DNA sequence: ATGCCGGTTTGAAACCGA
C-alpha cells in the first residue's frame, strides 16, 4: 500500500443508502471511512454487509437522526472516544474517534444550527466550543490525527455557489465561521482547500431547486490534518460520481490520500545507496 | 428562494436536515 485513502461521507440514512455505500466502497476502496447521518439505531447498523465488503466498523447510532461510524478496510478500528467531552447531558450521536491504519481519526457531525438565532444555533456553537477544546488536545498530542466529517460550516463565500440566499443560514453565520477559523488556527490543514486553493469545490447539493444539475453546491464536509500528517498529503477531492447514482445522498464523499510514512530503515538504506554511488 | 426533496417514525402527518 503506497498511499492511505481517507474519506468522509454524510450518507443521509445508512439503510436506504446501503447500495450506494457498497458501490462506493467497491469502486474507491478507501482505507478509512467516516460516515455521518446514519439515521439508524445501533441494532439497525448493517454490519454484516459492511464486513462482507471487507471493512471493520465502529458506530454510534441513534433513533431517527444523527449517528456516526468509522470503517477501516481489512481491519477493526480501535475506539479511543465516543462522544465529545464537556457535556454529559448531550445524548446526540455526533462524535466517534478511533485509531486505524496508523492514524487517529475523529469522525464528527457538527449540529446544523438552523433556525438561527435560537436554541439550535446555541447548541451548534456550544458543540463547536467543545470540539475546539478537544481538538486542541488532539493536535498538541503530536499524533497523526485527521478530523473528518460534516462540519455544517461554509468556511468562506468561495465555498458556496452564491451566498446571497444563504446569508441568514446558520452555515454562513460569522459565529460559525469564526469557530471554524479558530479551529484551523490551532494548526490544522484544511486538506481540500490546501490542495485546491483557487477552485470551487462542493460536497453538498440541495435535493431541490435543481441544485445538483446546476452545480449549486456548498463545501461543508472537511478533512483537517494535524502537523504530522499535513506534509504527507498527496491528493484531495470529491467523489462527485456518487452524487449521480440513483437515490443519492445530498452529500458526496470527500477524500484525501496520504503518503505512507517512510520507515527509518528504508531511509537509511537510501542514504547508504547514495553514499556508495 | 419560503425546505419546493428525501428519510424517518409505532403506521399519516410531522419533524428533521442545510
PDB file of C-alpha atoms (C1' of nucleotides) in Angstrom:
ATOM      1  CA  UNK A   1       0.000   0.000   0.000  1.00  0.00           C
ATOM      2  CA  UNK A   2       1.755   3.119  -1.230  1.00  0.00           C
ATOM      3  CA  UNK A   3      -0.885   5.577  -0.100  1.00  0.00           C
ATOM      4  CA  UNK A   4      -3.582   5.749   2.516  1.00  0.00           C
ATOM      5  CA  UNK A   5      -7.002   6.883   1.343  1.00  0.00           C
ATOM      6  CA  UNK A   6      -9.361   8.526   3.830  1.00  0.00           C
ATOM      7  CA  UNK A   7     -12.884   9.685   3.138  1.00  0.00           C
ATOM      8  CA  UNK A   8     -15.849  11.319   4.847  1.00  0.00           C
ATOM      9  CA  UNK A   9     -19.409  10.859   3.634  1.00  0.00           C
ATOM     10  CA  UNK A  10     -22.713  12.140   5.007  1.00  0.00           C
ATOM     11  CA  UNK A  11     -24.878   9.317   3.682  1.00  0.00           C
ATOM     12  CA  UNK A  12     -28.260  10.608   4.904  1.00  0.00           C
ATOM     13  CA  UNK A  13     -29.601   7.273   6.122  1.00  0.00           C
ATOM     14  CA  UNK A  14     -27.372   4.206   6.060  1.00  0.00           C
ATOM     15  CA  UNK A  15     -30.214   1.761   5.460  1.00  0.00           C
ATOM     16  CA  UNK A  16     -31.737   3.462   2.446  1.00  0.00           C
ATOM     17  CA  UNK A  17     -28.246   4.345   1.189  1.00  0.00           C
ATOM     18  CA  UNK A  18     -26.640   0.932   1.630  1.00  0.00           C
ATOM     19  CA  UNK A  19     -26.450   0.095  -2.113  1.00  0.00           C
ATOM     20  CA  UNK A  20     -24.688   3.393  -2.747  1.00  0.00           C
ATOM     21  CA  UNK A  21     -22.316   2.890   0.174  1.00  0.00           C
ATOM     22  CA  UNK A  22     -21.357  -0.573  -1.089  1.00  0.00           C
ATOM     23  CA  UNK A  23     -20.871   0.602  -4.701  1.00  0.00           C
ATOM     24  CA  UNK A  24     -18.665   3.414  -3.486  1.00  0.00           C
ATOM     25  CA  UNK A  25     -16.570   1.179  -1.202  1.00  0.00           C
ATOM     26  CA  UNK A  26     -16.072  -1.297  -4.021  1.00  0.00           C
ATOM     27  CA  UNK A  27     -15.002   1.289  -6.578  1.00  0.00           C
ATOM     28  CA  UNK A  28     -12.901   3.630  -4.424  1.00  0.00           C
ATOM     29  CA  UNK A  29     -11.692   1.204  -1.756  1.00  0.00           C
ATOM     30  CA  UNK A  30     -10.930   3.895   0.838  1.00  0.00           C
ATOM     31  CA  UNK A  31      -8.821   2.608   3.723  1.00  0.00           C
ATOM     32  CA  UNK A  32     -10.631   4.671   6.348  1.00  0.00           C
ATOM     33  CA  UNK A  33     -14.191   5.989   6.117  1.00  0.00           C
ATOM     34  CA  UNK A  34     -16.082   8.421   8.330  1.00  0.00           C
ATOM     35  CA  UNK A  35     -19.865   8.298   7.948  1.00  0.00           C
ATOM     36  CA  UNK A  36     -22.449  10.736   9.248  1.00  0.00           C
ATOM     37  CA  UNK A  37     -26.232  10.812   9.472  1.00  0.00           C
ATOM     38  CA  UNK A  38     -26.731   7.085   9.879  1.00  0.00           C
ATOM     39  CA  UNK A  39     -30.335   7.739  10.949  1.00  0.00           C
ATOM     40  CA  UNK A  40     -30.409   4.300  12.497  1.00  0.00           C
ATOM     41  CA  UNK A  41     -30.255   2.747  15.942  1.00  0.00           C
ATOM     42  CA  UNK A  42     -27.206   0.710  16.893  1.00  0.00           C
ATOM     43  CA  UNK A  43     -29.022  -2.573  16.265  1.00  0.00           C
ATOM     44  CA  UNK A  44     -30.021  -1.482  12.742  1.00  0.00           C
ATOM     45  CA  UNK A  45     -26.454  -0.823  11.567  1.00  0.00           C
ATOM     46  CA  UNK A  46     -25.781  -3.101   8.546  1.00  0.00           C
ATOM     47  CA  UNK A  47     -22.582  -4.563   9.944  1.00  0.00           C
ATOM     48  CA  UNK A  48     -22.918  -7.899   8.092  1.00  0.00           C
ATOM     49  CA  UNK A  49     -22.974  -6.227   4.675  1.00  0.00           C
ATOM     50  CA  UNK A  50     -20.102  -3.916   5.618  1.00  0.00           C
ATOM     51  CA  UNK A  51     -17.978  -6.815   6.858  1.00  0.00           C
ATOM     52  CA  UNK A  52     -18.769  -8.714   3.671  1.00  0.00           C
ATOM     53  CA  UNK A  53     -17.407  -5.708   1.752  1.00  0.00           C
ATOM     54  CA  UNK A  54     -14.135  -6.132   3.631  1.00  0.00           C
ATOM     55  CA  UNK A  55     -14.451  -3.481   6.344  1.00  0.00           C
ATOM     56  CA  UNK A  56     -14.348  -3.454  10.109  1.00  0.00           C
ATOM     57  CA  UNK A  57     -16.506  -0.804  11.758  1.00  0.00           C
ATOM     58  CA  UNK A  58     -17.385   1.170  14.857  1.00  0.00           C
ATOM     59  CA  UNK A  59     -20.657   3.049  15.075  1.00  0.00           C
ATOM     60  CA  UNK A  60     -22.666   5.286  17.374  1.00  0.00           C
ATOM     61  CA  UNK A  61     -26.281   5.150  16.317  1.00  0.00           C
ATOM     62  CA  UNK A  62     -29.414   6.977  17.367  1.00  0.00           C
ATOM     63  CA  UNK A  63     -33.103   6.692  16.540  1.00  0.00           C
ATOM     64  CA  UNK A  64     -34.126   8.768  13.500  1.00  0.00           C
ATOM     65  CA  UNK A  65     -31.298  11.283  13.465  1.00  0.00           C
ATOM     66  CA  UNK A  66     -27.561  11.832  13.591  1.00  0.00           C
ATOM     67  CA  UNK A  67     -25.323   8.787  14.020  1.00  0.00           C
ATOM     68  CA  UNK A  68     -21.654   8.409  13.062  1.00  0.00           C
ATOM     69  CA  UNK A  69     -19.428   5.499  12.084  1.00  0.00           C
ATOM     70  CA  UNK A  70     -15.786   4.737  11.314  1.00  0.00           C
ATOM     71  CA  UNK A  71     -14.893   1.999   8.833  1.00  0.00           C
ATOM     72  CA  UNK A  72     -11.451   0.506   8.222  1.00  0.00           C
ATOM     73  CA  UNK A  73     -10.573  -1.640   5.253  1.00  0.00           C
ATOM     74  CA  UNK A  74      -9.287  -5.045   6.294  1.00  0.00           C
ATOM     75  CA  UNK A  75      -9.097  -4.254   9.996  1.00  0.00           C
ATOM     76  CA  UNK A  76     -11.110  -3.250  13.029  1.00  0.00           C
ATOM     77  CA  UNK A  77     -10.747   0.395  14.075  1.00  0.00           C
ATOM     78  CA  UNK A  78      -9.721   0.730  17.719  1.00  0.00           C
ATOM     79  CA  UNK A  79     -12.052   3.054  19.589  1.00  0.00           C
ATOM     80  CA  UNK A  80     -10.482   5.885  21.591  1.00  0.00           C
ATOM     81  CA  UNK A  81     -13.536   8.070  22.278  1.00  0.00           C
ATOM     82  CA  UNK A  82     -17.324   8.020  21.955  1.00  0.00           C
ATOM     83  CA  UNK A  83     -18.901  11.471  22.207  1.00  0.00           C
ATOM     84  CA  UNK A  84     -17.192  14.807  22.808  1.00  0.00           C
ATOM     85  CA  UNK A  85     -16.188  15.654  26.372  1.00  0.00           C
ATOM     86  CA  UNK A  86     -17.697  18.657  28.118  1.00  0.00           C
ATOM     87  CA  UNK A  87     -21.428  17.926  28.370  1.00  0.00           C
ATOM     88  CA  UNK A  88     -22.620  14.634  29.915  1.00  0.00           C
ATOM     89  CA  UNK A  89     -26.226  15.664  29.226  1.00  0.00           C
ATOM     90  CA  UNK A  90     -25.641  15.707  25.455  1.00  0.00           C
ATOM     91  CA  UNK A  91     -27.051  12.436  24.121  1.00  0.00           C
ATOM     92  CA  UNK A  92     -26.808  13.175  20.397  1.00  0.00           C
ATOM     93  CA  UNK A  93     -24.595  10.763  18.430  1.00  0.00           C
ATOM     94  CA  UNK A  94     -22.200  13.134  16.728  1.00  0.00           C
ATOM     95  CA  UNK A  95     -18.624  12.166  17.568  1.00  0.00           C
ATOM     96  CA  UNK A  96     -16.613   8.973  17.348  1.00  0.00           C
ATOM     97  CA  UNK A  97     -12.844   8.609  17.495  1.00  0.00           C
ATOM     98  CA  UNK A  98     -10.625   5.662  16.671  1.00  0.00           C
ATOM     99  CA  UNK A  99      -7.193   4.529  15.546  1.00  0.00           C
ATOM    100  CA  UNK A 100      -6.866   2.682  12.235  1.00  0.00           C
ATOM    101  CA  UNK A 101      -4.005   2.099   9.786  1.00  0.00           C
ATOM    102  CA  UNK A 102      -1.660   4.135  11.991  1.00  0.00           C
ATOM    103  CA  UNK A 103      -3.854   7.242  12.050  1.00  0.00           C
ATOM    104  CA  UNK A 104      -6.101   8.703  14.743  1.00  0.00           C
ATOM    105  CA  UNK A 105      -9.461   9.673  13.266  1.00  0.00           C
ATOM    106  CA  UNK A 106     -12.102  11.942  14.752  1.00  0.00           C
ATOM    107  CA  UNK A 107     -15.397  11.468  12.908  1.00  0.00           C
ATOM    108  CA  UNK A 108     -17.800  14.320  13.571  1.00  0.00           C
ATOM    109  CA  UNK A 109     -21.241  15.539  12.654  1.00  0.00           C
ATOM    110  CA  UNK A 110     -21.489  19.132  13.774  1.00  0.00           C
ATOM    111  CA  UNK A 111     -25.005  20.415  14.531  1.00  0.00           C
ATOM    112  CA  UNK A 112     -26.724  22.231  11.679  1.00  0.00           C
ATOM    113  CA  UNK A 113     -27.909  25.103  13.878  1.00  0.00           C
ATOM    114  CA  UNK A 114     -30.979  26.260  11.973  1.00  0.00           C
ATOM    115  CA  UNK A 115     -33.118  28.162  12.536  1.00  0.00           C
ATOM    116  CA  UNK A 116     -30.864  30.969  13.583  1.00  0.00           C
ATOM    117  CA  UNK A 117     -30.930  32.622  16.042  1.00  0.00           C
ATOM    118  CA  UNK A 118     -32.403  30.187  18.550  1.00  0.00           C
ATOM    119  CA  UNK A 119     -31.658  27.243  20.822  1.00  0.00           C
ATOM    120  CA  UNK A 120     -30.452  25.084  17.918  1.00  0.00           C
ATOM    121  CA  UNK A 121     -27.890  27.676  16.921  1.00  0.00           C
ATOM    122  CA  UNK A 122     -26.823  27.999  20.564  1.00  0.00           C
ATOM    123  CA  UNK A 123     -26.347  24.222  20.662  1.00  0.00           C
ATOM    124  CA  UNK A 124     -24.269  24.366  17.487  1.00  0.00           C
ATOM    125  CA  UNK A 125     -21.918  26.987  18.942  1.00  0.00           C
ATOM    126  CA  UNK A 126     -21.669  25.190  22.288  1.00  0.00           C
ATOM    127  CA  UNK A 127     -20.835  21.933  20.474  1.00  0.00           C
ATOM    128  CA  UNK A 128     -18.257  23.779  18.394  1.00  0.00           C
ATOM    129  CA  UNK A 129     -16.604  25.125  21.564  1.00  0.00           C
ATOM    130  CA  UNK A 130     -16.345  21.588  22.915  1.00  0.00           C
ATOM    131  CA  UNK A 131     -14.831  20.448  19.616  1.00  0.00           C
ATOM    132  CA  UNK A 132     -12.283  23.281  19.621  1.00  0.00           C
ATOM    133  CA  UNK A 133     -11.235  22.374  23.145  1.00  0.00           C
ATOM    134  CA  UNK A 134     -10.889  18.675  22.362  1.00  0.00           C
ATOM    135  CA  UNK A 135      -9.183  19.305  19.016  1.00  0.00           C
ATOM    136  CA  UNK A 136      -6.501  21.376  20.771  1.00  0.00           C
ATOM    137  CA  UNK A 137      -5.616  18.369  22.921  1.00  0.00           C
ATOM    138  CA  UNK A 138      -5.518  16.084  19.878  1.00  0.00           C
ATOM    139  CA  UNK A 139      -3.333  18.489  17.935  1.00  0.00           C
ATOM    140  CA  UNK A 140      -0.915  19.004  20.805  1.00  0.00           C
ATOM    141  CA  UNK A 141      -0.593  15.254  21.287  1.00  0.00           C
ATOM    142  CA  UNK A 142       1.660  15.202  18.227  1.00  0.00           C
ATOM    143  CA  UNK A 143      -0.044  12.083  16.925  1.00  0.00           C
ATOM    144  CA  UNK A 144      -1.095  11.771  13.278  1.00  0.00           C
ATOM    145  CA  UNK A 145      -4.724  12.923  13.500  1.00  0.00           C
ATOM    146  CA  UNK A 146      -7.472  13.565  10.959  1.00  0.00           C
ATOM    147  CA  UNK A 147     -10.649  15.389  11.941  1.00  0.00           C
ATOM    148  CA  UNK A 148     -13.180  14.475   9.299  1.00  0.00           C
ATOM    149  CA  UNK A 149     -16.872  14.959   8.877  1.00  0.00           C
ATOM    150  CA  UNK A 150     -19.816  17.174   8.148  1.00  0.00           C
ATOM    151  CA  UNK A 151     -18.862  20.435   9.881  1.00  0.00           C
ATOM    152  CA  UNK A 152     -22.000  22.248   8.722  1.00  0.00           C
ATOM    153  CA  UNK A 153     -19.912  25.349   8.087  1.00  0.00           C
ATOM    154  CA  UNK A 154     -19.320  27.071   4.746  1.00  0.00           C
ATOM    155  CA  UNK A 155     -15.874  28.485   5.597  1.00  0.00           C
ATOM    156  CA  UNK A 156     -15.897  31.420   3.141  1.00  0.00           C
ATOM    157  CA  UNK A 157     -18.013  32.823   0.327  1.00  0.00           C
ATOM    158  CA  UNK A 158     -15.698  30.935  -2.058  1.00  0.00           C
ATOM    159  CA  UNK A 159     -17.178  27.726  -0.669  1.00  0.00           C
ATOM    160  CA  UNK A 160     -20.730  28.272  -1.931  1.00  0.00           C
ATOM    161  CA  UNK A 161     -22.244  28.786  -5.384  1.00  0.00           C
ATOM    162  CA  UNK A 162     -23.899  32.030  -4.282  1.00  0.00           C
ATOM    163  CA  UNK A 163     -24.138  33.251  -0.697  1.00  0.00           C
ATOM    164  CA  UNK A 164     -26.999  35.669  -1.356  1.00  0.00           C
ATOM    165  CA  UNK A 165     -29.897  33.390  -0.446  1.00  0.00           C
ATOM    166  CA  UNK A 166     -27.949  31.774   2.428  1.00  0.00           C
ATOM    167  CA  UNK A 167     -26.943  34.880   4.349  1.00  0.00           C
ATOM    168  CA  UNK A 168     -29.268  34.149   7.267  1.00  0.00           C
ATOM    169  CA  UNK A 169     -28.422  30.453   7.332  1.00  0.00           C
ATOM    170  CA  UNK A 170     -26.567  29.008  10.316  1.00  0.00           C
ATOM    171  CA  UNK A 171     -23.896  27.585   7.977  1.00  0.00           C
ATOM    172  CA  UNK A 172     -22.712  31.035   6.914  1.00  0.00           C
ATOM    173  CA  UNK A 173     -23.014  32.964  10.170  1.00  0.00           C
ATOM    174  CA  UNK A 174     -19.923  34.887  11.280  1.00  0.00           C
ATOM    175  CA  UNK A 175     -20.071  32.998  14.615  1.00  0.00           C
ATOM    176  CA  UNK A 176     -19.925  29.633  12.787  1.00  0.00           C
ATOM    177  CA  UNK A 177     -17.109  30.796  10.534  1.00  0.00           C
ATOM    178  CA  UNK A 178     -15.128  32.267  13.413  1.00  0.00           C
ATOM    179  CA  UNK A 179     -15.298  28.942  15.242  1.00  0.00           C
ATOM    180  CA  UNK A 180     -14.015  27.155  12.137  1.00  0.00           C
ATOM    181  CA  UNK A 181     -11.158  29.654  11.786  1.00  0.00           C
ATOM    182  CA  UNK A 182     -10.279  29.278  15.458  1.00  0.00           C
ATOM    183  CA  UNK A 183     -10.063  25.535  14.907  1.00  0.00           C
ATOM    184  CA  UNK A 184      -7.760  25.994  11.905  1.00  0.00           C
ATOM    185  CA  UNK A 185      -5.666  28.474  13.901  1.00  0.00           C
ATOM    186  CA  UNK A 186      -4.607  25.598  16.135  1.00  0.00           C
ATOM    187  CA  UNK A 187      -2.563  24.464  13.138  1.00  0.00           C
ATOM    188  CA  UNK A 188      -4.900  22.096  11.281  1.00  0.00           C
ATOM    189  CA  UNK A 189      -4.713  21.937   7.478  1.00  0.00           C
ATOM    190  CA  UNK A 190      -7.998  22.043   5.549  1.00  0.00           C
ATOM    191  CA  UNK A 191      -6.954  19.344   3.067  1.00  0.00           C
ATOM    192  CA  UNK A 192      -9.307  20.083   0.165  1.00  0.00           C
ATOM    193  CA  UNK A 193      -8.732  23.823   0.243  1.00  0.00           C
ATOM    194  CA  UNK A 194      -4.988  23.340   0.628  1.00  0.00           C
ATOM    195  CA  UNK A 195      -4.836  21.015  -2.356  1.00  0.00           C
ATOM    196  CA  UNK A 196      -7.107  23.262  -4.483  1.00  0.00           C
ATOM    197  CA  UNK A 197      -6.518  26.844  -3.290  1.00  0.00           C
ATOM    198  CA  UNK A 198      -8.379  28.569  -6.132  1.00  0.00           C
ATOM    199  CA  UNK A 199     -11.048  26.088  -7.163  1.00  0.00           C
ATOM    200  CA  UNK A 200     -14.733  25.923  -6.425  1.00  0.00           C
ATOM    201  CA  UNK A 201     -15.224  22.667  -4.556  1.00  0.00           C
ATOM    202  CA  UNK A 202     -18.559  21.495  -3.212  1.00  0.00           C
ATOM    203  CA  UNK A 203     -19.607  18.490  -1.143  1.00  0.00           C
ATOM    204  CA  UNK A 204     -23.344  19.150  -0.745  1.00  0.00           C
ATOM    205  CA  UNK A 205     -26.108  19.984  -3.193  1.00  0.00           C
ATOM    206  CA  UNK A 206     -29.694  20.552  -2.091  1.00  0.00           C
ATOM    207  CA  UNK A 207     -32.160  17.948  -3.350  1.00  0.00           C
ATOM    208  CA  UNK A 208     -34.442  20.574  -4.824  1.00  0.00           C
ATOM    209  CA  UNK A 209     -34.261  23.670  -6.966  1.00  0.00           C
ATOM    210  CA  UNK A 210     -32.115  21.699  -9.410  1.00  0.00           C
ATOM    211  CA  UNK A 211     -29.060  22.362  -7.278  1.00  0.00           C
ATOM    212  CA  UNK A 212     -27.130  19.306  -8.462  1.00  0.00           C
ATOM    213  CA  UNK A 213     -27.672  19.755 -12.225  1.00  0.00           C
ATOM    214  CA  UNK A 214     -26.748  23.435 -11.782  1.00  0.00           C
ATOM    215  CA  UNK A 215     -23.753  22.561  -9.575  1.00  0.00           C
ATOM    216  CA  UNK A 216     -25.160  24.944  -6.978  1.00  0.00           C
ATOM    217  CA  UNK A 217     -23.287  23.432  -4.078  1.00  0.00           C
ATOM    218  CA  UNK A 218     -21.739  24.101  -0.690  1.00  0.00           C
ATOM    219  CA  UNK A 219     -18.432  22.930   0.775  1.00  0.00           C
ATOM    220  CA  UNK A 220     -19.316  21.783   4.279  1.00  0.00           C
ATOM    221  CA  UNK A 221     -17.606  18.386   4.612  1.00  0.00           C
ATOM    222  CA  UNK A 222     -13.997  18.805   5.646  1.00  0.00           C
ATOM    223  CA  UNK A 223     -10.860  16.808   6.419  1.00  0.00           C
ATOM    224  CA  UNK A 224      -8.426  18.539   8.761  1.00  0.00           C
ATOM    225  CA  UNK A 225      -4.852  17.287   9.100  1.00  0.00           C
ATOM    226  CA  UNK A 226      -2.536  17.502  12.080  1.00  0.00           C
ATOM    227  CA  UNK A 227       1.046  18.811  11.731  1.00  0.00           C
ATOM    228  CA  UNK A 228       2.352  15.272  11.428  1.00  0.00           C
ATOM    229  CA  UNK A 229       0.026  14.435   8.525  1.00  0.00           C
ATOM    230  CA  UNK A 230      -0.074  17.669   6.511  1.00  0.00           C
ATOM    231  CA  UNK A 231       3.282  17.048   4.769  1.00  0.00           C
ATOM    232  CA  UNK A 232       2.037  13.605   3.740  1.00  0.00           C
ATOM    233  CA  UNK A 233      -0.991  14.962   1.837  1.00  0.00           C
ATOM    234  CA  UNK A 234      -0.831  13.790  -1.781  1.00  0.00           C
ATOM    235  CA  UNK A 235      -4.280  14.452  -3.185  1.00  0.00           C
ATOM    236  CA  UNK A 236      -7.758  15.530  -2.139  1.00  0.00           C
ATOM    237  CA  UNK A 237     -11.059  15.686  -3.955  1.00  0.00           C
ATOM    238  CA  UNK A 238     -14.767  14.906  -4.035  1.00  0.00           C
ATOM    239  CA  UNK A 239     -16.345  11.719  -5.404  1.00  0.00           C
ATOM    240  CA  UNK A 240     -18.928  13.566  -7.443  1.00  0.00           C
ATOM    241  CA  UNK A 241     -19.934  10.412  -9.327  1.00  0.00           C
ATOM    242  CA  UNK A 242     -21.583   9.140  -6.138  1.00  0.00           C
ATOM    243  CA  UNK A 243     -23.978  12.107  -6.207  1.00  0.00           C
ATOM    244  CA  UNK A 244     -25.053  10.987  -9.692  1.00  0.00           C
ATOM    245  CA  UNK A 245     -26.185   7.498  -8.669  1.00  0.00           C
ATOM    246  CA  UNK A 246     -29.905   6.744  -8.332  1.00  0.00           C
ATOM    247  CA  UNK A 247     -31.397   7.842  -4.981  1.00  0.00           C
ATOM    248  CA  UNK A 248     -28.228   9.589  -3.831  1.00  0.00           C
ATOM    249  CA  UNK A 249     -27.410  11.342  -0.578  1.00  0.00           C
ATOM    250  CA  UNK A 250     -27.469  15.131  -0.824  1.00  0.00           C
ATOM    251  CA  UNK A 251     -23.730  14.972   0.008  1.00  0.00           C
ATOM    252  CA  UNK A 252     -20.885  13.416  -1.974  1.00  0.00           C
ATOM    253  CA  UNK A 253     -17.889  11.808  -0.262  1.00  0.00           C
ATOM    254  CA  UNK A 254     -14.788  13.959   0.209  1.00  0.00           C
ATOM    255  CA  UNK A 255     -11.470  12.099   0.227  1.00  0.00           C
ATOM    256  CA  UNK A 256      -7.735  12.521   0.662  1.00  0.00           C
ATOM    257  CA  UNK A 257      -4.690  10.372   0.017  1.00  0.00           C
ATOM    258  CA  UNK A 258      -1.703  10.366   2.355  1.00  0.00           C
ATOM    259  CA  UNK A 259       1.794   9.095   1.604  1.00  0.00           C
ATOM    260  CA  UNK A 260       2.650   6.177   3.805  1.00  0.00           C
ATOM    261  CA  UNK A 261       5.180   7.106   6.432  1.00  0.00           C
ATOM    262  CA  UNK A 262       8.572   6.021   5.118  1.00  0.00           C
ATOM    263  CA  UNK A 263      10.212   3.774   7.654  1.00  0.00           C
ATOM    264  CA  UNK A 264      13.616   4.634   9.128  1.00  0.00           C
ATOM    265  CA  UNK A 265      15.374   1.513   7.777  1.00  0.00           C
ATOM    266  CA  UNK A 266      14.335   2.375   4.212  1.00  0.00           C
ATOM    267  CA  UNK A 267      15.611   5.913   4.625  1.00  0.00           C
ATOM    268  CA  UNK A 268      18.923   4.603   5.962  1.00  0.00           C
ATOM    269  CA  UNK A 269      19.123   2.183   3.037  1.00  0.00           C
ATOM    270  CA  UNK A 270      18.668   5.012   0.533  1.00  0.00           C
ATOM    271  CA  UNK A 271      21.346   7.021   2.281  1.00  0.00           C
ATOM    272  CA  UNK A 272      23.725   4.083   2.119  1.00  0.00           C
ATOM    273  CA  UNK A 273      22.946   3.606  -1.572  1.00  0.00           C
ATOM    274  CA  UNK A 274      23.694   7.260  -2.307  1.00  0.00           C
ATOM    275  CA  UNK A 275      26.967   7.044  -0.402  1.00  0.00           C
ATOM    276  CA  UNK A 276      28.147   4.091  -2.471  1.00  0.00           C
ATOM    277  CA  UNK A 277      27.349   5.574  -5.874  1.00  0.00           C
TER     278      UNK A 277
ATOM    279  C1'  DA B   1     -35.701  31.095  -2.770  1.00  0.00           C
ATOM    280  C1'  DT B   2     -40.220  30.154   1.666  1.00  0.00           C
ATOM    281  C1'  DG B   3     -37.411  23.057   2.994  1.00  0.00           C
ATOM    282  C1'  DC B   4     -40.018  23.172  -3.319  1.00  0.00           C
ATOM    283  C1'  DC B   5     -36.760  16.878  -1.524  1.00  0.00           C
ATOM    284  C1'  DG B   6     -35.977  12.857   0.974  1.00  0.00           C
ATOM    285  C1'  DG B   7     -35.589   9.979   5.318  1.00  0.00           C
ATOM    286  C1'  DT B   8     -37.744   8.573   9.496  1.00  0.00           C
ATOM    287  C1'  DT B   9     -41.281   7.477  12.757  1.00  0.00           C
ATOM    288  C1'  DT B  10     -45.214   2.725  16.186  1.00  0.00           C
ATOM    289  C1'  DG B  11     -48.259   3.368  10.765  1.00  0.00           C
ATOM    290  C1'  DA B  12     -50.280   9.792   8.458  1.00  0.00           C
ATOM    291  C1'  DA B  13     -48.901  13.980   9.063  1.00  0.00           C
ATOM    292  C1'  DA B  14     -44.971  15.916  11.221  1.00  0.00           C
ATOM    293  C1'  DC B  15     -40.360  16.605  12.285  1.00  0.00           C
ATOM    294  C1'  DC B  16     -35.751  16.887  10.728  1.00  0.00           C
ATOM    295  C1'  DG B  17     -31.843  18.182   7.720  1.00  0.00           C
ATOM    296  C1'  DA B  18     -28.977  22.512   5.109  1.00  0.00           C
TER     297       DA B  18
END
